Amino acid sequence: WCGGEWIIEAIQRRIRPGIELLGLSPRVEHILSRHDVITIRQIEELSDDGLLLLSNMDQRGVREVRQAVAVWKYQRWQESGFTAIGNE
C-alpha cells in the first residue's frame, strides 16, 4: 500500500502543488495554512484584498506571496523548455 499511496501523493502534488514549494517565510506560510490555503491554486484564486482578510496578514505578506508565486511560475516555465535568453 505504501507504494500506491506514494504514487497518489506524487500525482496530487503535481496537479495541486502545495504552498511549501514557494519558499515563503514561516510566518506567512503558517497564516495561509491556518486558513486552509494549502495549494498555489488557492492563492491564485484569492485577490489581494482576500489575502489581507486573513488574520495577521499584512501588505508585506501579500507582496511576499505574490512574488513567490510569480517566481514559482517562471521557474516552471523555464523547466518546460523555455529560457530567458531564447533558443539560439
Tab-separated table of C-alpha atoms in Angstrom:
chain	number	residue	atom	x	y	z
A	1	TRP	CA	0.000	0.000	0.000
A	2	CYS	CA	2.842	2.376	0.702
A	3	GLY	CA	3.907	2.421	-2.938
A	4	GLY	CA	0.386	3.155	-4.112
A	5	GLU	CA	-0.062	5.915	-1.580
A	6	TRP	CA	3.246	7.457	-2.591
A	7	ILE	CA	2.208	7.467	-6.265
A	8	ILE	CA	-1.138	9.069	-5.462
A	9	GLU	CA	0.543	11.756	-3.354
A	10	ALA	CA	3.062	12.454	-6.125
A	11	ILE	CA	0.275	12.886	-8.662
A	12	GLN	CA	-1.640	15.180	-6.319
A	13	ARG	CA	1.486	17.289	-5.703
A	14	ARG	CA	1.938	17.640	-9.458
A	15	ILE	CA	-1.705	18.567	-10.080
A	16	ARG	CA	-2.148	20.710	-6.958
A	17	PRO	CA	1.283	21.888	-5.810
A	18	GLY	CA	1.415	22.989	-2.185
A	19	ILE	CA	2.485	26.295	-0.747
A	20	GLU	CA	5.630	24.694	0.697
A	21	LEU	CA	7.135	24.889	-2.818
A	22	LEU	CA	7.046	28.689	-2.724
A	23	GLY	CA	9.738	29.139	-0.078
A	24	LEU	CA	7.633	31.550	1.942
A	25	SER	CA	8.659	32.773	5.355
A	26	PRO	CA	7.377	30.545	8.169
A	27	ARG	CA	5.071	33.312	9.382
A	28	VAL	CA	3.285	33.751	6.049
A	29	GLU	CA	3.154	30.002	5.395
A	30	HIS	CA	1.595	29.497	8.832
A	31	ILE	CA	-1.015	32.207	8.220
A	32	LEU	CA	-2.017	30.594	4.921
A	33	SER	CA	-2.150	27.049	6.273
A	34	ARG	CA	-4.083	28.168	9.359
A	35	HIS	CA	-6.778	29.451	6.989
A	36	ASP	CA	-6.711	26.241	4.889
A	37	VAL	CA	-4.950	27.872	1.940
A	38	ILE	CA	-2.642	24.956	1.180
A	39	THR	CA	-2.243	24.983	-2.600
A	40	ILE	CA	-0.813	27.509	-5.028
A	41	ARG	CA	-4.087	27.435	-6.973
A	42	GLN	CA	-5.972	28.582	-3.868
A	43	ILE	CA	-3.577	31.522	-3.535
A	44	GLU	CA	-4.096	32.460	-7.176
A	45	GLU	CA	-7.870	32.434	-6.686
A	46	LEU	CA	-7.650	34.905	-3.804
A	47	SER	CA	-7.454	38.616	-4.517
A	48	ASP	CA	-5.018	40.816	-2.624
A	49	ASP	CA	-7.946	42.061	-0.539
A	50	GLY	CA	-8.906	38.446	0.171
A	51	LEU	CA	-5.393	37.712	1.395
A	52	LEU	CA	-5.479	40.804	3.597
A	53	LEU	CA	-8.655	39.499	5.240
A	54	LEU	CA	-6.683	36.565	6.675
A	55	SER	CA	-5.878	37.333	10.288
A	56	ASN	CA	-2.339	38.666	10.833
A	57	MET	CA	-1.693	39.042	7.072
A	58	ASP	CA	-0.292	42.421	6.146
A	59	GLN	CA	0.665	44.132	2.882
A	60	ARG	CA	4.246	42.875	3.188
A	61	GLY	CA	2.967	39.287	3.421
A	62	VAL	CA	0.772	39.772	0.363
A	63	ARG	CA	3.760	41.085	-1.623
A	64	GLU	CA	5.833	38.106	-0.465
A	65	VAL	CA	3.122	35.670	-1.571
A	66	ARG	CA	2.601	37.313	-4.976
A	67	GLN	CA	6.333	37.475	-5.662
A	68	ALA	CA	6.855	33.849	-4.622
A	69	VAL	CA	4.032	32.680	-6.911
A	70	ALA	CA	5.460	34.696	-9.818
A	71	VAL	CA	8.942	33.219	-9.294
A	72	TRP	CA	7.494	29.704	-8.988
A	73	LYS	CA	5.544	30.131	-12.262
A	74	TYR	CA	8.630	31.499	-14.015
A	75	GLN	CA	10.727	28.539	-12.851
A	76	ARG	CA	8.060	26.103	-14.079
A	77	TRP	CA	8.007	27.944	-17.409
A	78	GLN	CA	11.795	27.581	-17.734
A	79	GLU	CA	11.640	23.891	-16.750
A	80	SER	CA	9.180	23.286	-19.567
A	81	GLY	CA	11.849	24.224	-22.108
A	82	PHE	CA	11.692	27.993	-22.371
A	83	THR	CA	14.728	30.011	-21.408
A	84	ALA	CA	15.201	33.662	-20.567
A	85	ILE	CA	17.698	34.093	-23.424
A	86	GLY	CA	15.932	32.067	-26.077
A	87	ASN	CA	16.982	29.060	-28.095
A	88	GLU	CA	19.970	30.366	-30.004
